[in-house]
CSV table of C-alpha atoms and ligand atoms in Angstrom, one decimal:
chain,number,residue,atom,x,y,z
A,1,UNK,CA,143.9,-171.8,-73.5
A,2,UNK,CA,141.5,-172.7,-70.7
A,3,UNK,CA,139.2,-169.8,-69.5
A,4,UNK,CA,135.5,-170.4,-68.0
A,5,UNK,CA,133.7,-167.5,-68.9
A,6,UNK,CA,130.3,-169.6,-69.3
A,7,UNK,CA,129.2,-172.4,-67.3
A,8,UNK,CA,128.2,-174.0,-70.4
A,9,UNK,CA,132.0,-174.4,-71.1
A,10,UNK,CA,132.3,-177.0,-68.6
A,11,UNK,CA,131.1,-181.0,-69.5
A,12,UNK,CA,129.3,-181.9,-66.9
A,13,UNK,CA,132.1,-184.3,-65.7
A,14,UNK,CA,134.4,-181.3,-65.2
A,15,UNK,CA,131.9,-179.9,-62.9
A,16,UNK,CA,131.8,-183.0,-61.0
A,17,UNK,CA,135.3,-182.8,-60.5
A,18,UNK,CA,135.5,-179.9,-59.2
A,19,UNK,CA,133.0,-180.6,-56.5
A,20,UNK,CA,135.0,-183.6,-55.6
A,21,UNK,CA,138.5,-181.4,-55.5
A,22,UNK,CA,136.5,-178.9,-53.7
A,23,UNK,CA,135.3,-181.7,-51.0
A,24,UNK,CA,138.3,-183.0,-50.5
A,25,UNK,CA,140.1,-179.6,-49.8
A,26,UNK,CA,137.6,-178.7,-47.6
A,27,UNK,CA,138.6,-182.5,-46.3
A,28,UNK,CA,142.4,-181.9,-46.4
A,29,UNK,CA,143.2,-177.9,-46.7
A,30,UNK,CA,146.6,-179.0,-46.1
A,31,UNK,CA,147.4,-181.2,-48.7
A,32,UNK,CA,146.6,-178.0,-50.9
A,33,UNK,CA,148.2,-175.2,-49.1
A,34,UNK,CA,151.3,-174.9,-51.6
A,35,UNK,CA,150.1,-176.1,-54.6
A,36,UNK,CA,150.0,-172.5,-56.1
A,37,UNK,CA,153.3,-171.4,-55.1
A,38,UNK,CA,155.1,-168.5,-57.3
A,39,UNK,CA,151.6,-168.2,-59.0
A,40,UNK,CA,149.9,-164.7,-59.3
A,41,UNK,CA,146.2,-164.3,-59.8
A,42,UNK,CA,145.2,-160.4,-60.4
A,43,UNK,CA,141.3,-159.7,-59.6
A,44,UNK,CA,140.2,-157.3,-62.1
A,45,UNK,CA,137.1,-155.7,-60.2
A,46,UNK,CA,135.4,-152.7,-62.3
A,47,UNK,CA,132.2,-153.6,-60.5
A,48,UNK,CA,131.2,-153.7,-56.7
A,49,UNK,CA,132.1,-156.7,-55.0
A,50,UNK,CA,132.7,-158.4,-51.5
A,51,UNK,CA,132.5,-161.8,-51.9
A,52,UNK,CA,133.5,-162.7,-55.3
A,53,UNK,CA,136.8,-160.5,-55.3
A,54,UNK,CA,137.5,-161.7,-51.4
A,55,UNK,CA,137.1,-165.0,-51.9
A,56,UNK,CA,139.2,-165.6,-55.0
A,57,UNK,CA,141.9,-163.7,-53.2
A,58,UNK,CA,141.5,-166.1,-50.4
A,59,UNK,CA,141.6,-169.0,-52.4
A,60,UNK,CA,144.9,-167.9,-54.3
A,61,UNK,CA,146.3,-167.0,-50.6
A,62,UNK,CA,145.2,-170.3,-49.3
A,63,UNK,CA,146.9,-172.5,-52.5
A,64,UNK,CA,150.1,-170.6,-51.5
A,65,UNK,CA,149.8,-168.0,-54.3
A,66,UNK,CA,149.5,-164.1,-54.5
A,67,UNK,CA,147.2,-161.4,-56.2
A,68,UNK,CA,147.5,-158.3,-57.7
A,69,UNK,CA,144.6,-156.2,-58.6
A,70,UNK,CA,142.3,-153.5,-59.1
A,71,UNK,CA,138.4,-153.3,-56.7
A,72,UNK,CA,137.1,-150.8,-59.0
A,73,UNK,CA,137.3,-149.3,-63.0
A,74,UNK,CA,138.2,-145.6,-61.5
A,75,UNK,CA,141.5,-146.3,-59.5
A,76,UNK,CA,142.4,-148.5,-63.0
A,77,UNK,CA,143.4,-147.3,-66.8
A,78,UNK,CA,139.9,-148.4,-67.8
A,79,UNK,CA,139.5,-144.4,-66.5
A,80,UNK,CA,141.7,-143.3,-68.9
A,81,UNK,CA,139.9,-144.8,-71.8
A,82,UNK,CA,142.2,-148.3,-72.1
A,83,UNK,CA,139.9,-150.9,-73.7
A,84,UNK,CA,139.5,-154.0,-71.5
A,85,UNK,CA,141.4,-156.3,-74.9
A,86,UNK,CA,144.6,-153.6,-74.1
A,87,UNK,CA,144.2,-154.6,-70.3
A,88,UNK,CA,143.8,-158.2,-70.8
A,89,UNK,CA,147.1,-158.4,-72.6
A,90,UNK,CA,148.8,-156.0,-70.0
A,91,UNK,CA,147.8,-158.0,-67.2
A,92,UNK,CA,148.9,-161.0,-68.9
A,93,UNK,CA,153.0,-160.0,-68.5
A,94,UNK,CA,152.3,-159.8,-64.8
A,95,UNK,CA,150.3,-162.4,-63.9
A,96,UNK,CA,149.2,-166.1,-64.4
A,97,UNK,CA,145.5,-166.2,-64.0
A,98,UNK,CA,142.7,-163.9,-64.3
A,99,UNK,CA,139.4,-162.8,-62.1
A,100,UNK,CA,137.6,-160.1,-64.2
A,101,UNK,CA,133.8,-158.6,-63.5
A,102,UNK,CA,132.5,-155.8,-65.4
A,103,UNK,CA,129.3,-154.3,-66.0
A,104,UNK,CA,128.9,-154.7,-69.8
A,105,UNK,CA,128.2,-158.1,-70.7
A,106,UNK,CA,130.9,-159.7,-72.8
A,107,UNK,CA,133.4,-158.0,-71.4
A,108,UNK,CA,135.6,-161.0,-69.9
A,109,UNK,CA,135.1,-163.1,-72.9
A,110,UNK,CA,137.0,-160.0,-74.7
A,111,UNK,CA,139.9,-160.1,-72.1
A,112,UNK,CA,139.9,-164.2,-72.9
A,113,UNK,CA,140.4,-163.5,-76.6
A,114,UNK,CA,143.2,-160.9,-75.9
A,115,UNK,CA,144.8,-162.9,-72.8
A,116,UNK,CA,147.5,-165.1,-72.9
A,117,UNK,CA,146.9,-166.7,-69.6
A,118,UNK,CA,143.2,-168.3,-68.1
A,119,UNK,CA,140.3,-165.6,-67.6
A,120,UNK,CA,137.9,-166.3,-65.1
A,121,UNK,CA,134.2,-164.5,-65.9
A,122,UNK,CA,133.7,-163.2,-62.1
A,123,UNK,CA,130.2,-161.8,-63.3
A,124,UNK,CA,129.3,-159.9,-66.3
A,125,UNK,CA,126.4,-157.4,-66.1
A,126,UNK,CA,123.0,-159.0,-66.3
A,127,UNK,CA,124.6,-162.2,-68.1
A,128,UNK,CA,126.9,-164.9,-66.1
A,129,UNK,CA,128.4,-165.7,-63.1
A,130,UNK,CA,129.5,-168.9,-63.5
A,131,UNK,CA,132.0,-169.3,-60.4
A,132,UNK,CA,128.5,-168.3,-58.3
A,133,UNK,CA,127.4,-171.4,-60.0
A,134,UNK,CA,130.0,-173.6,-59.0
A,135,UNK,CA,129.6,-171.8,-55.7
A,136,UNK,CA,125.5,-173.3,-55.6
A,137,UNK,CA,126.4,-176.9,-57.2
A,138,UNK,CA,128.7,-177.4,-54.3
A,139,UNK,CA,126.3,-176.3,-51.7
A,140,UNK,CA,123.1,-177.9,-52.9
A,141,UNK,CA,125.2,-181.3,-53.8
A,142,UNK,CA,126.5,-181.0,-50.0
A,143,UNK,CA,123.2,-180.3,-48.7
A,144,UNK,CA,121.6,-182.6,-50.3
A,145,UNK,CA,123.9,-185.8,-51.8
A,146,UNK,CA,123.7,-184.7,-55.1
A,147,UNK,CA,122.1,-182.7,-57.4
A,148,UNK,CA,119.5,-184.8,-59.6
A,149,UNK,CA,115.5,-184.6,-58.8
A,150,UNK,CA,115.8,-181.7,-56.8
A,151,UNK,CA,112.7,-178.7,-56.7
A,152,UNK,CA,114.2,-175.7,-56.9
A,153,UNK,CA,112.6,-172.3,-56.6
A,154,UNK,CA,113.8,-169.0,-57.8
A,155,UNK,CA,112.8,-166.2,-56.4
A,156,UNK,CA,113.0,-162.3,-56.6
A,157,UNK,CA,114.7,-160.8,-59.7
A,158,UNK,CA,115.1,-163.4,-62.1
A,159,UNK,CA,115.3,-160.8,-64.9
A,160,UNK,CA,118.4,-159.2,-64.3
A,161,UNK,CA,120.2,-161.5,-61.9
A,162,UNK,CA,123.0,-163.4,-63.2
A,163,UNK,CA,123.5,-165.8,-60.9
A,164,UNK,CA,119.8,-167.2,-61.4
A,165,UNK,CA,120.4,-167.4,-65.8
A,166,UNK,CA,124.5,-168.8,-65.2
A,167,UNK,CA,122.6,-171.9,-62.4
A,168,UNK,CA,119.8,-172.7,-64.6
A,169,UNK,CA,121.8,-173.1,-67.3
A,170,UNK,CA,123.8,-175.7,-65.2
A,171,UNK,CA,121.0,-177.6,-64.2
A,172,UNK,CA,120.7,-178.3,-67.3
A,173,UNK,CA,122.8,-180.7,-66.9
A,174,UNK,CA,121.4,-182.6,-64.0
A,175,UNK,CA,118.0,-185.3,-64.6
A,176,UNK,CA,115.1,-184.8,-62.7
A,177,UNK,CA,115.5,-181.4,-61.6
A,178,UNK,CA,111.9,-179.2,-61.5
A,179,UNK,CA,112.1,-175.2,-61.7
A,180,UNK,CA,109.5,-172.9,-60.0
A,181,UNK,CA,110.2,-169.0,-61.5
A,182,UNK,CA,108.8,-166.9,-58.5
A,183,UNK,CA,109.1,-163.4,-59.4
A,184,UNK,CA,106.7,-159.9,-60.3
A,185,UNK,CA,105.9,-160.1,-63.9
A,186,UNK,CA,108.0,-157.0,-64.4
A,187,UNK,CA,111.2,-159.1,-63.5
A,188,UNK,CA,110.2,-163.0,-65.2
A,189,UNK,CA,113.1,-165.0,-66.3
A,190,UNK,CA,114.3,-163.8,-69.8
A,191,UNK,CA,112.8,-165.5,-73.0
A,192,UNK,CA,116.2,-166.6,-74.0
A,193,UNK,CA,116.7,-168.4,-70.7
A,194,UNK,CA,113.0,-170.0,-70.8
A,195,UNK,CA,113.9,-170.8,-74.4
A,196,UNK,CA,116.8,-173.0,-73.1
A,197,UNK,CA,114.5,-174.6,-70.0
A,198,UNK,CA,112.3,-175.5,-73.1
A,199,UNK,CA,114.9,-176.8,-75.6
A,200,UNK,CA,116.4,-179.5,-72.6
A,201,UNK,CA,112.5,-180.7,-72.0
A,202,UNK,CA,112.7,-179.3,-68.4
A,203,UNK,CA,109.8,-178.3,-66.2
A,204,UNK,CA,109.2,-175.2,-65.3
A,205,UNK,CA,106.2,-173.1,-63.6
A,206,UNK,CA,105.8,-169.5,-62.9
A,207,UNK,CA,104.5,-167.7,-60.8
A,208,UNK,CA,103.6,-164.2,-58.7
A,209,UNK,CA,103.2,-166.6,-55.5
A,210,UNK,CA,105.9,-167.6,-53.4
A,211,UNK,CA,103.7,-168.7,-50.6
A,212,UNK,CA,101.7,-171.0,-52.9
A,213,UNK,CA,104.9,-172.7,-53.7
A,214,UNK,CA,107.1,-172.7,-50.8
A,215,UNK,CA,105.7,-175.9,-49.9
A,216,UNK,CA,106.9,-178.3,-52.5
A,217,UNK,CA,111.1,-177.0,-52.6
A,218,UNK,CA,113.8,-178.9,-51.9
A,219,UNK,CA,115.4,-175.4,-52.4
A,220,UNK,CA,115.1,-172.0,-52.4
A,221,UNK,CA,117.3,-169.6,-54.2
A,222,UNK,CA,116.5,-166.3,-53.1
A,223,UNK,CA,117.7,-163.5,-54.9
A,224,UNK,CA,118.1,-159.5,-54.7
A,225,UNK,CA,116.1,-157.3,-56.6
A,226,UNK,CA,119.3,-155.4,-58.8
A,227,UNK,CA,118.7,-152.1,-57.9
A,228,UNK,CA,122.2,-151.2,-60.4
A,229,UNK,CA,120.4,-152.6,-63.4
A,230,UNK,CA,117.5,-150.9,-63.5
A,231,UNK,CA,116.6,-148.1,-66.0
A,232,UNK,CA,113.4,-146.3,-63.2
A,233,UNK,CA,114.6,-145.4,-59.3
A,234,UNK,CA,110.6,-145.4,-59.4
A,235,UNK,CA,110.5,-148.9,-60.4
A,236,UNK,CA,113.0,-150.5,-58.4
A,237,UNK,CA,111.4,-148.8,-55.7
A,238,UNK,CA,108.2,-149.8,-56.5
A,239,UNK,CA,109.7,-153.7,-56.7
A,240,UNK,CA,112.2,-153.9,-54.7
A,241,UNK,CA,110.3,-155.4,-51.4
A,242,UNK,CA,108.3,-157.6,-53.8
A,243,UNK,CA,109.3,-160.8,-51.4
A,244,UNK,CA,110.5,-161.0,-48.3
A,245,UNK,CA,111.4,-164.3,-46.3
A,246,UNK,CA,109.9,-164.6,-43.2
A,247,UNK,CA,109.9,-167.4,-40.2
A,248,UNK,CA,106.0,-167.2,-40.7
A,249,UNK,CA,106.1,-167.7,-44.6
A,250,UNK,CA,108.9,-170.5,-43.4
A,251,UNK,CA,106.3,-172.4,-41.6
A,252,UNK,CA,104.8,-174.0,-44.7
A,253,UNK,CA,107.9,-175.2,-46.1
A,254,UNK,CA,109.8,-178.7,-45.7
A,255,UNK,CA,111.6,-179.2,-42.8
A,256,UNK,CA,114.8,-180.1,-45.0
A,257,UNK,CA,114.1,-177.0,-47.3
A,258,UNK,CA,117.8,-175.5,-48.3
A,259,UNK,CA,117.5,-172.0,-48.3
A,260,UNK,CA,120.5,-169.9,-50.6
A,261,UNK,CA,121.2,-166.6,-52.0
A,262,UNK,CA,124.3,-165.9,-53.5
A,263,UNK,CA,124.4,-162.7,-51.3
A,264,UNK,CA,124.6,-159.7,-50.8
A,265,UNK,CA,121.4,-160.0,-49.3
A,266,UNK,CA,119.3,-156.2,-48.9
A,267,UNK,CA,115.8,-157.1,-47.0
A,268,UNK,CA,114.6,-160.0,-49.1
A,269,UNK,CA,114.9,-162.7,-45.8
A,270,UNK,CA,114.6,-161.6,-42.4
A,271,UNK,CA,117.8,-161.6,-40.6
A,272,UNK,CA,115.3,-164.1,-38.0
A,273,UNK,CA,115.7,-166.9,-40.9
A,274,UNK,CA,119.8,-166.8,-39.9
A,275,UNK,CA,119.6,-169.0,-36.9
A,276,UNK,CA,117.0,-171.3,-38.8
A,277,UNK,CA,118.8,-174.6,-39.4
A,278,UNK,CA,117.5,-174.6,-43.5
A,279,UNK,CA,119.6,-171.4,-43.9
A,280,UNK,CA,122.5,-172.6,-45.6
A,281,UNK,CA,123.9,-168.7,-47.1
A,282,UNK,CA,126.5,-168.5,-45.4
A,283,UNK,CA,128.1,-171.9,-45.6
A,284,UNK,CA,127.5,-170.8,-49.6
A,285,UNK,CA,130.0,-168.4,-49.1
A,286,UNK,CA,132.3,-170.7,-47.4
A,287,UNK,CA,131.9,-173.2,-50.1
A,288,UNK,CA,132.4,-170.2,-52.7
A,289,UNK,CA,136.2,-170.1,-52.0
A,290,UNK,CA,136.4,-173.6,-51.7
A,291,UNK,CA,135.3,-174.2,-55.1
A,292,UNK,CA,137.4,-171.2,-56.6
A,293,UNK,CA,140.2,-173.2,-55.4
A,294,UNK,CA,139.6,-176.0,-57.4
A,295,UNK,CA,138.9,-173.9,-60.7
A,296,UNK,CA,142.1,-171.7,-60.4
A,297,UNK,CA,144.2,-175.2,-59.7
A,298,UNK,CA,142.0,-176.9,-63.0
A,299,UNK,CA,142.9,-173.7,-65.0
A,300,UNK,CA,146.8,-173.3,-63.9
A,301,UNK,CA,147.1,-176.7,-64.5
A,302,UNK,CA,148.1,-177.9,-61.0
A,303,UNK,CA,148.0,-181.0,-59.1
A,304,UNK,CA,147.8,-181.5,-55.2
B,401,NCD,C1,125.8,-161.7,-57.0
B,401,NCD,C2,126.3,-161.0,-58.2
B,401,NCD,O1,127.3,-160.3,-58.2
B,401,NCD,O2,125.7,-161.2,-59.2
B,401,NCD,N1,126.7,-161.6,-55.9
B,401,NCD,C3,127.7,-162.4,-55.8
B,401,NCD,O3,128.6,-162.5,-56.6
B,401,NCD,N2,127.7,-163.3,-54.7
B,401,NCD,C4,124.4,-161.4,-56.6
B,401,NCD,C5,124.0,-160.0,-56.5
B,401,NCD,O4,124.8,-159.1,-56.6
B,401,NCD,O5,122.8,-159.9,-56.2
């Protein structure tokens, strides 16, 4: 059975082709538009989300398929007590692909041992989000013609953000590619993750200062401060405006900077930056369904 509940379960090859499928749907949306005919994808939500849930349900809609599916735990059996191995093989008599996210880390690797159909990790607490990474390999290799000897900078919450641990890994991947960790020292990348930036030889810095930095990206991923993750109201209080992105602080950087968050966004880039041509967010989000298009036609098996 194929799931993708880590990015590291994809060869670098399979990532690459789905960046190609994902370009050439975005070439040709009709060649694609029945592909997924009399499939059903069911979105398992028990977590807040817009853009994950939305866009895979797009993406099935737009391959010709339908969803089923529950946008939060309380209006699903998980309420009741049902462990998520019970819903796994539930959901797996009604429909042929999965889309979990859940707050305890693990979770959708559980529903892939219990499922008999693909599960798709749509984020799992502080841990993955690997279809977010698909989601930034697609935009940076379209922004920029590829993905090797890129800067990148990280910057915000780099401790509890999933997107930022499930990308780096990724990069992993890629040759040439330089890491700059900009967050408070309260929310530094995880040892396991710098363990990992180690083990593959990669370069990394850190630092407090994002204006020191700004000036040597090709991009920067800005991130959230994860207000649900946090133990302190004090302390997410007391961190959450630790950066904010501002035309000023923009004046320093490179005038081909590519500026993404995977969104949602709270105050940490001024809504000025929008209308800046090196804001690339929201074609992210575009590129998001895109490239969940590709992965549900990879895991279902289907050709265009
Ligand atoms: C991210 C997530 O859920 O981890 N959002 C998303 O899926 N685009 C980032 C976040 O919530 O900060």
């Amino acid at each position: 059975m194929n799931h993708l509940i880590d990015i590291m379960d994809l060869k670098k090859s399979e990532i690459e082709e789905l960046i190609n499928v994902a370009n050439d749907i975005i070439a040709n949306p009709q060649k694609y538009s029945e592909v997924c005919r009399g499939k059903k994808l069911a979105t398992l939500f028990f977590e807040p989300s817009t853009r994950t849930r939305l866009s895979f349900e797009a993406a099935m809609y737009e391959l010709g398929g339908n969803v089923i599916g529950f946008s939060e735990a309380q209006s699903s059996s998980a309420s009741k007590g049902e462990s998520v191995a019970d819903t796994a093989k539930v959901i797996s008599c009604y429909a042929d692909i999965i889309a979990m996210r859940h707050p305890k880390e693990g979770a959708p690797l559980v529903a892939a041992m219990n499922a008999s159909i693909p599960v798709i990790n749509a984020g799992d607490g502080g841990h993955n989000h690997p279809t977010q990474t698909l989601t930034d390999l697609l935009t940076i290799s379209r922004e920029k013609g590829g993905i090797d000897n890129i800067t990148i900078g990280f910057c915000g919450d780099l401790k509890f953000g999933r997107t930022v641990h499930s990308l780096i890994n990724a990069l992993m991947m890629y040759s040439g590619v330089k890491i700059v960790l900009i967050s408070p020292s309260e929310l530094k990348l995880p040892v396991y993750s710098k363990d990992v930036l180690d083990k593959n030889g990669i370069e990394y810095v850190e630092t407090t200062d994002l204006e020191a930095v700004l000036p040597d990206l090709d991009i920067l991923y800005m991130t959230r401060v994860q207000k649900e993750r946090f133990f302190s109201e004090e302390e997410y209080l007391r961190l959450k405006d630790s950066y904010v992105l501002t035309p000023e602080k923009l004046e320093c950087a490179k005038s081909d900077l590519s500026i993404l968050h995977p969104l949602p966004r709270v105050n940490e880039i001024s809504v000025k930056i929008d209308s800046d041509p090196r804001a690339c967010y929201f074609k992210q989000v575009l590129n998001g369904k895109y490239v969940r298009m590709a992965l549900i036609m990879k895991l279902l098996g289907v050709e265009a």
